[in-house]
Amino acid sequence: MSKTLFDKVWDAHVVEKIEGGPEILYIDKHLIHEVTSPQAFSELEDRGIPIFRPDQIVATADHNTPTINQHLPVKDTLSRKQLEQLSENCKKHDITLYGLGHKYNGIVHVMAPELGITQPGMTMVCGDSHTSTHGAFGTIAFGIGTSQVAQVFASQCLLLKKPKSLRITVNGKLKKGVLPKDVILYIISKLGTNVGTGYFCEYAGDVFRNMSMEGRMTVCNMSIEMGARGGMIAPDEVTFEYMKGRPNAPSGEEWDKKLAFWKSLPSDQDATFDQEYEFDGADIEPMITYGTNPGMGIKINGLIPKEESPSFKKALNYMNFKPGESLIDKPINYVFIGSCTNSRIEDFRIAAEYIKGKRKAENVTAWLVPGSKQVEAQIEEEGLRDIFMEAGFELRQPGCSACLAMND
């Protein structure tokens, strides 16, 4: 029987099926951070349950960490307490932690791929909605709540109903200046923010095959913005080349063995999906959103459409925009380049190309926040810091930063 990429990975991890009910799914890697893990650790402690497989857990400090003065004690009481709890819990349970100041510290969805922790064919979870980022490697990766974090701590498994399958195919050649984020924003603008509800989405076609791993991670990351449980792209030579030589990637005979398995993962040619959509890459323009959700997107030189729905009118009223307006020459207050969607070295190289030789307006606050210590180091090594500083941008230290705004 022909199978999709999603089916192959999911079915290989089913421990037991409950007739007429959910399935018990084994989880290969559990990523944790300081915000959604403390309560789960406490629950197990209260019930006298040990961590089942601490070697399958990787921790980092990212959500509630300051992105300035990381060499100093953390000022915010809640942030400091959460970071201390994470450190204590990881030490107590022998869990690998890349804490604040560690050379591999960073946003969980940036540092895990960098280190080769994320690998094709895995199941991965984290107490964070954008865990779908890792699907760029042909991985089933999705966010979970704190009670599920505790379940994985206790059993390395989750009780789940299998999602339906969705494939979005984009063929053709992208126009100059169209980036991976434009591609996913275009898709969401056409399909809406609910189209993925109940589905795991596979992205296929020339456009995704020609993307770098950084670009693929951006696309899979934003699967959540169209309501999907997660997104996936089949592993290929781009994936394998990215992974070679990374600290946690296999090597030698183990690499050859894994590679043979990874090459078996792409969807079979005649595999069927529950839902499919197709787009032409040549139709995609640089995108911008004008409203209060990512589905409210238009090409950058387009006009705000007119709709009669109360929610649409409410969004435009909040933004102080009107139907038929262009966003070009609209004043802005803040610029933020960062988060698990766009904080990798490729993002900063592209930003530097646009910023070089220019200067931001005095009334604009502009932050650039690298996704990891490794990205921060690359920015320095490649001389990008000077370009940003000369333009009046503030280059900060790694962390989730303005994305959830829990930190300095």
Short mmCIF file of C-alpha atoms in Angstrom, two decimals:
data_model
loop_
_atom_site.label_atom_id
_atom_site.label_comp_id
_atom_site.label_asym_id
_atom_site.label_seq_id
_atom_site.Cartn_x
_atom_site.Cartn_y
_atom_site.Cartn_z
CA MET A 1 0.00 0.00 0.00
CA SER A 2 1.34 3.43 -0.98
CA LYS A 3 2.07 5.82 1.85
CA THR A 4 2.65 9.52 2.36
CA LEU A 5 5.72 10.85 4.16
CA PHE A 6 3.50 11.58 7.15
CA ASP A 7 2.04 8.05 7.17
CA LYS A 8 5.49 6.46 7.01
CA VAL A 9 6.81 8.38 10.00
CA TRP A 10 3.61 8.19 12.05
CA ASP A 11 2.99 4.47 11.49
CA ALA A 12 6.59 3.62 12.41
CA HIS A 13 6.07 5.23 15.82
CA VAL A 14 2.69 3.75 16.81
CA VAL A 15 3.18 1.67 19.96
CA GLU A 16 -0.44 0.57 20.21
CA LYS A 17 -3.76 1.37 18.57
CA ILE A 18 -6.89 1.65 20.65
CA GLU A 19 -9.84 0.30 18.68
CA GLY A 20 -12.15 3.14 17.75
CA GLY A 21 -9.97 5.59 19.66
CA PRO A 22 -6.60 7.32 19.75
CA GLU A 23 -3.16 5.82 19.20
CA ILE A 24 -0.13 5.67 21.47
CA LEU A 25 2.70 7.42 19.64
CA TYR A 26 6.36 7.09 20.65
CA ILE A 27 8.29 10.36 20.77
CA ASP A 28 11.94 10.32 19.68
CA LYS A 29 12.98 13.75 20.93
CA HIS A 30 11.43 16.01 23.53
CA LEU A 31 12.59 19.64 23.47
CA ILE A 32 11.92 21.73 26.58
CA HIS A 33 12.44 25.29 27.78
CA GLU A 34 11.93 27.31 30.94
CA VAL A 35 8.29 28.39 30.48
CA THR A 36 6.23 25.23 29.85
CA SER A 37 8.33 22.65 31.71
CA PRO A 38 8.30 23.65 35.44
CA GLN A 39 4.70 22.56 36.07
CA ALA A 40 5.32 19.23 34.31
CA PHE A 41 8.41 18.54 36.42
CA SER A 42 6.38 19.39 39.54
CA GLU A 43 3.54 17.06 38.54
CA LEU A 44 5.89 14.09 38.23
CA GLU A 45 7.60 15.00 41.49
CA ASP A 46 4.25 15.19 43.32
CA ARG A 47 3.22 11.78 42.00
CA GLY A 48 6.59 10.12 42.54
CA ILE A 49 7.04 9.32 38.85
CA PRO A 50 10.60 9.32 37.43
CA ILE A 51 11.59 10.82 34.07
CA PHE A 52 11.39 7.79 31.78
CA ARG A 53 14.07 8.66 29.19
CA PRO A 54 16.08 11.76 30.16
CA ASP A 55 18.58 11.08 27.36
CA GLN A 56 15.81 11.80 24.82
CA ILE A 57 15.18 15.28 26.27
CA VAL A 58 17.07 18.44 25.29
CA ALA A 59 16.61 21.73 27.12
CA THR A 60 17.44 25.33 26.30
CA ALA A 61 16.69 28.72 27.84
CA ASP A 62 14.98 30.97 25.31
CA HIS A 63 11.41 32.17 25.94
CA ASN A 64 11.79 34.31 29.03
CA THR A 65 15.45 35.23 28.69
CA PRO A 66 16.65 38.83 28.34
CA THR A 67 18.27 39.63 24.99
CA ILE A 68 20.60 42.25 26.48
CA ASN A 69 23.26 41.96 29.19
CA GLN A 70 23.08 38.17 29.36
CA HIS A 71 26.38 38.17 31.27
CA LEU A 72 24.65 39.88 34.21
CA PRO A 73 22.15 38.38 36.70
CA VAL A 74 18.61 38.33 35.26
CA LYS A 75 16.68 41.29 36.70
CA ASP A 76 13.10 40.10 36.26
CA THR A 77 12.10 37.92 39.22
CA LEU A 78 9.83 35.56 37.25
CA SER A 79 12.38 35.12 34.47
CA ARG A 80 15.17 34.44 36.94
CA LYS A 81 13.07 31.92 38.87
CA GLN A 82 12.07 30.04 35.70
CA LEU A 83 15.68 29.85 34.52
CA GLU A 84 16.84 28.65 37.93
CA GLN A 85 14.09 25.99 38.00
CA LEU A 86 15.07 24.75 34.54
CA SER A 87 18.71 24.48 35.58
CA GLU A 88 17.83 22.66 38.82
CA ASN A 89 15.41 20.25 37.11
CA CYS A 90 17.86 19.38 34.34
CA LYS A 91 20.68 18.80 36.81
CA LYS A 92 18.47 16.66 39.04
CA HIS A 93 17.22 14.48 36.17
CA ASP A 94 20.45 14.40 34.13
CA ILE A 95 18.94 16.25 31.15
CA THR A 96 21.16 18.04 28.63
CA LEU A 97 20.74 21.81 29.03
CA TYR A 98 22.05 24.56 26.78
CA GLY A 99 21.51 27.37 29.25
CA LEU A 100 22.03 31.09 29.04
CA GLY A 101 25.63 31.79 28.03
CA HIS A 102 26.31 28.30 26.64
CA LYS A 103 27.92 28.41 23.19
CA TYR A 104 25.01 26.35 21.81
CA ASN A 105 22.23 28.28 23.56
CA GLY A 106 19.41 29.65 21.44
CA ILE A 107 15.77 29.46 20.49
CA VAL A 108 14.79 25.81 20.72
CA HIS A 109 13.68 25.61 17.08
CA VAL A 110 16.93 27.17 15.87
CA MET A 111 19.56 25.45 18.01
CA ALA A 112 18.18 21.89 17.71
CA PRO A 113 18.56 21.76 13.90
CA GLU A 114 21.95 23.50 14.15
CA LEU A 115 23.22 20.76 16.43
CA GLY A 116 21.86 17.90 14.34
CA ILE A 117 19.40 16.95 17.09
CA THR A 118 16.59 17.20 14.52
CA GLN A 119 16.78 14.31 12.05
CA PRO A 120 14.52 12.97 9.28
CA GLY A 121 11.93 10.38 10.24
CA MET A 122 11.77 11.40 13.89
CA THR A 123 8.81 12.34 16.03
CA MET A 124 9.53 15.50 18.03
CA VAL A 125 7.51 17.54 20.50
CA CYS A 126 7.97 20.70 22.53
CA GLY A 127 5.78 22.86 24.73
CA ASP A 128 5.69 25.51 22.02
CA SER A 129 3.30 25.98 19.10
CA HIS A 130 5.99 26.44 16.45
CA THR A 131 7.61 23.05 16.96
CA SER A 132 6.42 22.36 13.40
CA THR A 133 9.64 24.10 12.29
CA HIS A 134 11.46 20.76 12.51
CA GLY A 135 9.14 19.28 9.89
CA ALA A 136 11.49 20.83 7.32
CA PHE A 137 13.63 17.72 7.86
CA GLY A 138 10.85 15.23 7.16
CA THR A 139 10.04 15.04 10.85
CA ILE A 140 6.65 14.82 12.56
CA ALA A 141 7.02 17.73 14.95
CA PHE A 142 4.27 19.53 16.84
CA GLY A 143 3.61 21.63 19.91
CA ILE A 144 2.10 20.22 23.09
CA GLY A 145 0.63 21.62 26.31
CA THR A 146 2.15 21.32 29.77
CA SER A 147 0.04 18.27 30.72
CA GLN A 148 1.36 16.50 27.61
CA VAL A 149 4.91 17.57 28.50
CA ALA A 150 4.37 15.62 31.73
CA GLN A 151 3.04 12.60 29.77
CA VAL A 152 6.18 12.49 27.63
CA PHE A 153 8.38 12.90 30.72
CA ALA A 154 6.65 9.88 32.27
CA SER A 155 6.33 7.56 29.26
CA GLN A 156 8.08 9.01 26.18
CA CYS A 157 4.68 8.56 24.50
CA LEU A 158 1.50 10.50 23.78
CA LEU A 159 -2.10 9.41 23.33
CA LEU A 160 -3.21 11.02 20.05
CA LYS A 161 -5.76 10.87 17.28
CA LYS A 162 -4.00 10.65 13.92
CA PRO A 163 -4.45 13.89 11.92
CA LYS A 164 -5.63 13.87 8.32
CA SER A 165 -3.17 14.51 5.48
CA LEU A 166 -2.91 17.65 3.36
CA ARG A 167 -0.51 18.37 0.49
CA ILE A 168 0.28 21.82 -0.88
CA THR A 169 2.24 21.76 -4.13
CA VAL A 170 3.97 24.84 -5.52
CA ASN A 171 5.75 24.45 -8.85
CA GLY A 172 7.38 26.99 -11.15
CA LYS A 173 10.05 29.60 -10.56
CA LEU A 174 9.85 32.35 -7.97
CA LYS A 175 10.35 35.97 -9.02
CA LYS A 176 13.45 37.81 -7.89
CA GLY A 177 13.03 39.07 -4.32
CA VAL A 178 10.39 36.48 -3.36
CA LEU A 179 11.53 34.66 -0.23
CA PRO A 180 10.26 31.58 1.65
CA LYS A 181 8.22 33.71 4.04
CA ASP A 182 6.48 35.31 1.07
CA VAL A 183 5.61 31.82 -0.18
CA ILE A 184 3.94 30.72 3.04
CA LEU A 185 2.21 34.10 3.54
CA TYR A 186 0.86 33.84 -0.01
CA ILE A 187 -0.48 30.34 0.67
CA ILE A 188 -2.15 31.48 3.90
CA SER A 189 -3.63 34.56 2.19
CA LYS A 190 -5.24 32.27 -0.41
CA LEU A 191 -6.37 29.42 1.86
CA GLY A 192 -7.01 31.19 5.17
CA THR A 193 -5.97 30.53 8.75
CA ASN A 194 -8.30 27.56 9.29
CA VAL A 195 -7.61 25.42 6.22
CA GLY A 196 -5.08 23.25 8.03
CA THR A 197 -7.21 22.49 11.08
CA GLY A 198 -7.08 18.76 11.77
CA TYR A 199 -4.37 18.17 9.17
CA PHE A 200 -0.64 17.57 8.91
CA CYS A 201 0.58 19.34 5.79
CA GLU A 202 3.25 18.19 3.35
CA TYR A 203 4.79 20.84 1.09
CA ALA A 204 5.83 19.55 -2.34
CA GLY A 205 6.97 20.86 -5.71
CA ASP A 206 9.87 22.71 -7.31
CA VAL A 207 9.64 25.77 -5.10
CA PHE A 208 10.25 23.83 -1.88
CA ARG A 209 12.83 21.53 -3.47
CA ASN A 210 14.84 24.59 -4.46
CA MET A 211 14.72 26.17 -0.99
CA SER A 212 17.57 26.07 1.50
CA MET A 213 16.96 24.30 4.81
CA GLU A 214 16.59 27.71 6.46
CA GLY A 215 13.83 28.57 4.00
CA ARG A 216 12.10 25.24 4.51
CA MET A 217 12.15 25.78 8.26
CA THR A 218 10.42 29.15 7.80
CA VAL A 219 7.66 27.52 5.75
CA CYS A 220 7.08 24.58 8.11
CA ASN A 221 7.21 26.93 11.09
CA MET A 222 4.26 28.92 9.75
CA SER A 223 2.08 25.87 9.06
CA ILE A 224 0.61 26.75 12.45
CA GLU A 225 -0.58 30.09 11.08
CA MET A 226 -2.90 28.26 8.69
CA GLY A 227 -4.24 26.08 11.48
CA ALA A 228 -2.31 22.88 10.70
CA ARG A 229 -0.99 20.54 13.39
CA GLY A 230 2.34 20.65 11.62
CA GLY A 231 4.12 20.85 8.29
CA MET A 232 6.65 18.58 6.57
CA ILE A 233 8.99 18.59 3.60
CA ALA A 234 10.50 15.34 2.34
CA PRO A 235 14.22 14.97 3.07
CA ASP A 236 16.55 15.15 0.07
CA GLU A 237 20.17 16.00 -0.80
CA VAL A 238 19.70 19.54 0.54
CA THR A 239 18.68 18.05 3.89
CA PHE A 240 21.53 15.55 3.99
CA GLU A 241 24.15 18.16 3.07
CA TYR A 242 22.87 20.46 5.83
CA MET A 243 23.13 17.69 8.43
CA LYS A 244 26.60 16.39 7.61
CA GLY A 245 29.14 16.97 10.36
CA ARG A 246 26.77 18.52 12.90
CA PRO A 247 27.52 17.59 16.54
CA ASN A 248 24.60 15.18 17.01
CA ALA A 249 24.36 13.91 13.44
CA PRO A 250 25.37 10.30 12.80
CA SER A 251 28.74 9.58 11.19
CA GLY A 252 30.61 6.72 9.53
CA GLU A 253 28.63 3.49 9.13
CA GLU A 254 25.77 4.92 11.19
CA TRP A 255 25.45 7.80 8.70
CA ASP A 256 25.21 5.35 5.79
CA LYS A 257 22.58 3.32 7.61
CA LYS A 258 20.51 6.39 8.50
CA LEU A 259 20.87 7.83 5.01
CA ALA A 260 19.36 4.71 3.46
CA PHE A 261 16.39 5.02 5.82
CA TRP A 262 15.98 8.76 5.20
CA LYS A 263 15.91 8.21 1.44
CA SER A 264 12.95 5.84 1.88
CA LEU A 265 10.79 8.50 3.55
CA PRO A 266 9.41 10.67 0.68
CA SER A 267 5.76 10.07 -0.19
CA ASP A 268 5.19 7.25 -2.65
CA GLN A 269 4.33 8.49 -6.12
CA ASP A 270 0.74 7.23 -6.02
CA ALA A 271 0.10 8.06 -2.36
CA THR A 272 -3.22 9.78 -1.73
CA PHE A 273 -3.95 12.72 0.56
CA ASP A 274 -7.18 13.74 2.26
CA GLN A 275 -6.89 17.23 0.75
CA GLU A 276 -4.68 18.85 -1.90
CA TYR A 277 -3.99 22.37 -3.20
CA GLU A 278 -1.70 23.57 -5.99
CA PHE A 279 -0.17 26.97 -6.75
CA ASP A 280 2.11 28.45 -9.40
CA GLY A 281 5.28 29.92 -7.92
CA ALA A 282 5.38 32.56 -10.68
CA ASP A 283 2.19 34.11 -9.24
CA ILE A 284 3.79 34.86 -5.87
CA GLU A 285 4.97 38.40 -5.08
CA PRO A 286 6.75 39.83 -2.03
CA MET A 287 4.03 39.83 0.64
CA ILE A 288 2.92 42.05 3.50
CA THR A 289 0.11 41.64 6.03
CA TYR A 290 -2.21 44.54 6.77
CA GLY A 291 -4.48 43.20 9.52
CA THR A 292 -4.53 41.26 12.76
CA ASN A 293 -3.95 37.73 11.47
CA PRO A 294 -1.49 36.24 8.95
CA GLY A 295 -4.28 35.44 6.50
CA MET A 296 -4.75 39.17 5.89
CA GLY A 297 -1.93 39.36 3.37
CA ILE A 298 -1.47 41.14 0.03
CA LYS A 299 1.42 41.63 -2.37
CA ILE A 300 3.55 44.51 -1.16
CA ASN A 301 2.31 46.90 -3.85
CA GLY A 302 -1.28 45.68 -3.61
CA LEU A 303 -4.33 47.39 -2.14
CA ILE A 304 -6.23 46.42 0.98
CA PRO A 305 -9.35 44.52 -0.18
CA LYS A 306 -12.92 45.23 0.82
CA GLU A 307 -14.86 42.69 2.87
CA GLU A 308 -18.12 42.98 4.76
CA SER A 309 -17.45 40.59 7.64
CA PRO A 310 -17.52 42.16 11.14
CA SER A 311 -14.14 40.63 12.03
CA PHE A 312 -12.53 42.14 8.91
CA LYS A 313 -13.94 45.58 9.67
CA LYS A 314 -12.85 45.29 13.30
CA ALA A 315 -9.29 44.39 12.24
CA LEU A 316 -9.03 47.35 9.85
CA ASN A 317 -10.42 49.68 12.48
CA TYR A 318 -7.82 48.45 14.97
CA MET A 319 -5.03 48.98 12.40
CA ASN A 320 -6.47 52.36 11.36
CA PHE A 321 -6.55 51.29 7.70
CA LYS A 322 -9.25 51.51 5.05
CA PRO A 323 -10.17 49.24 2.12
CA GLY A 324 -8.46 50.28 -1.10
CA GLU A 325 -5.43 51.76 0.65
CA SER A 326 -1.82 50.89 -0.17
CA LEU A 327 0.64 50.13 2.62
CA ILE A 328 3.53 51.71 0.75
CA ASP A 329 4.68 54.90 2.52
CA LYS A 330 2.67 54.06 5.64
CA PRO A 331 4.71 55.11 8.71
CA ILE A 332 6.08 52.37 10.99
CA ASN A 333 7.28 52.43 14.60
CA TYR A 334 9.15 49.16 15.05
CA VAL A 335 11.27 46.74 13.03
CA PHE A 336 11.92 43.27 14.42
CA ILE A 337 13.90 40.57 12.66
CA GLY A 338 14.13 37.44 14.76
CA SER A 339 12.06 34.62 16.33
CA CYS A 340 12.06 30.94 15.36
CA THR A 341 10.62 31.91 11.97
CA ASN A 342 13.40 34.19 10.71
CA SER A 343 16.48 34.38 12.96
CA ARG A 344 18.95 32.16 11.13
CA ILE A 345 22.13 33.36 9.44
CA GLU A 346 20.50 33.32 5.98
CA ASP A 347 17.88 35.79 7.25
CA PHE A 348 20.52 38.22 8.49
CA ARG A 349 22.55 37.96 5.30
CA ILE A 350 19.45 38.90 3.29
CA ALA A 351 18.59 41.71 5.72
CA ALA A 352 22.13 43.08 5.43
CA GLU A 353 21.80 43.26 1.63
CA TYR A 354 18.78 45.54 1.98
CA ILE A 355 20.11 47.57 4.92
CA LYS A 356 23.69 48.19 3.75
CA GLY A 357 24.43 51.86 3.17
CA LYS A 358 21.06 53.01 4.51
CA ARG A 359 19.96 54.58 7.81
CA LYS A 360 16.76 53.97 9.76
CA ALA A 361 14.50 56.89 10.64
CA GLU A 362 15.09 58.35 14.11
CA ASN A 363 11.54 57.56 15.26
CA VAL A 364 11.87 53.85 14.41
CA THR A 365 13.06 51.26 16.93
CA ALA A 366 14.84 48.47 15.05
CA TRP A 367 15.88 45.19 16.70
CA LEU A 368 17.78 42.32 15.18
CA VAL A 369 17.74 39.25 17.45
CA PRO A 370 19.76 36.19 16.37
CA GLY A 371 18.19 32.80 17.03
CA SER A 372 21.25 31.28 18.66
CA LYS A 373 24.77 31.91 19.92
CA GLN A 374 26.06 30.27 16.76
CA VAL A 375 24.10 32.68 14.57
CA GLU A 376 25.33 35.57 16.72
CA ALA A 377 28.92 34.43 16.17
CA GLN A 378 28.39 34.11 12.41
CA ILE A 379 26.98 37.65 12.25
CA GLU A 380 30.21 38.88 13.85
CA GLU A 381 32.49 36.72 11.68
CA GLU A 382 30.84 37.82 8.44
CA GLY A 383 31.00 41.52 9.31
CA LEU A 384 27.22 41.93 9.32
CA ARG A 385 27.19 43.61 12.73
CA ASP A 386 28.93 46.69 11.30
CA ILE A 387 26.32 47.00 8.55
CA PHE A 388 23.49 46.83 11.08
CA MET A 389 25.11 49.22 13.56
CA GLU A 390 25.88 51.81 10.87
CA ALA A 391 22.21 51.69 9.86
CA GLY A 392 21.13 52.40 13.44
CA PHE A 393 19.81 48.91 14.16
CA GLU A 394 20.27 47.32 17.58
CA LEU A 395 21.79 43.85 17.41
CA ARG A 396 20.70 42.00 20.52
CA GLN A 397 21.52 38.61 22.06
CA PRO A 398 19.72 35.31 21.29
CA GLY A 399 16.21 34.62 22.54
CA CYS A 400 12.55 34.64 21.56
CA SER A 401 12.45 38.38 22.26
CA ALA A 402 9.57 40.44 20.83
CA CYS A 403 7.75 37.39 19.48
CA LEU A 404 6.13 36.73 22.85
CA ALA A 405 7.46 39.83 24.63
CA MET A 406 8.12 38.17 28.01
CA ASN A 407 11.60 39.60 28.32
CA ASP A 408 13.91 42.62 28.04
#
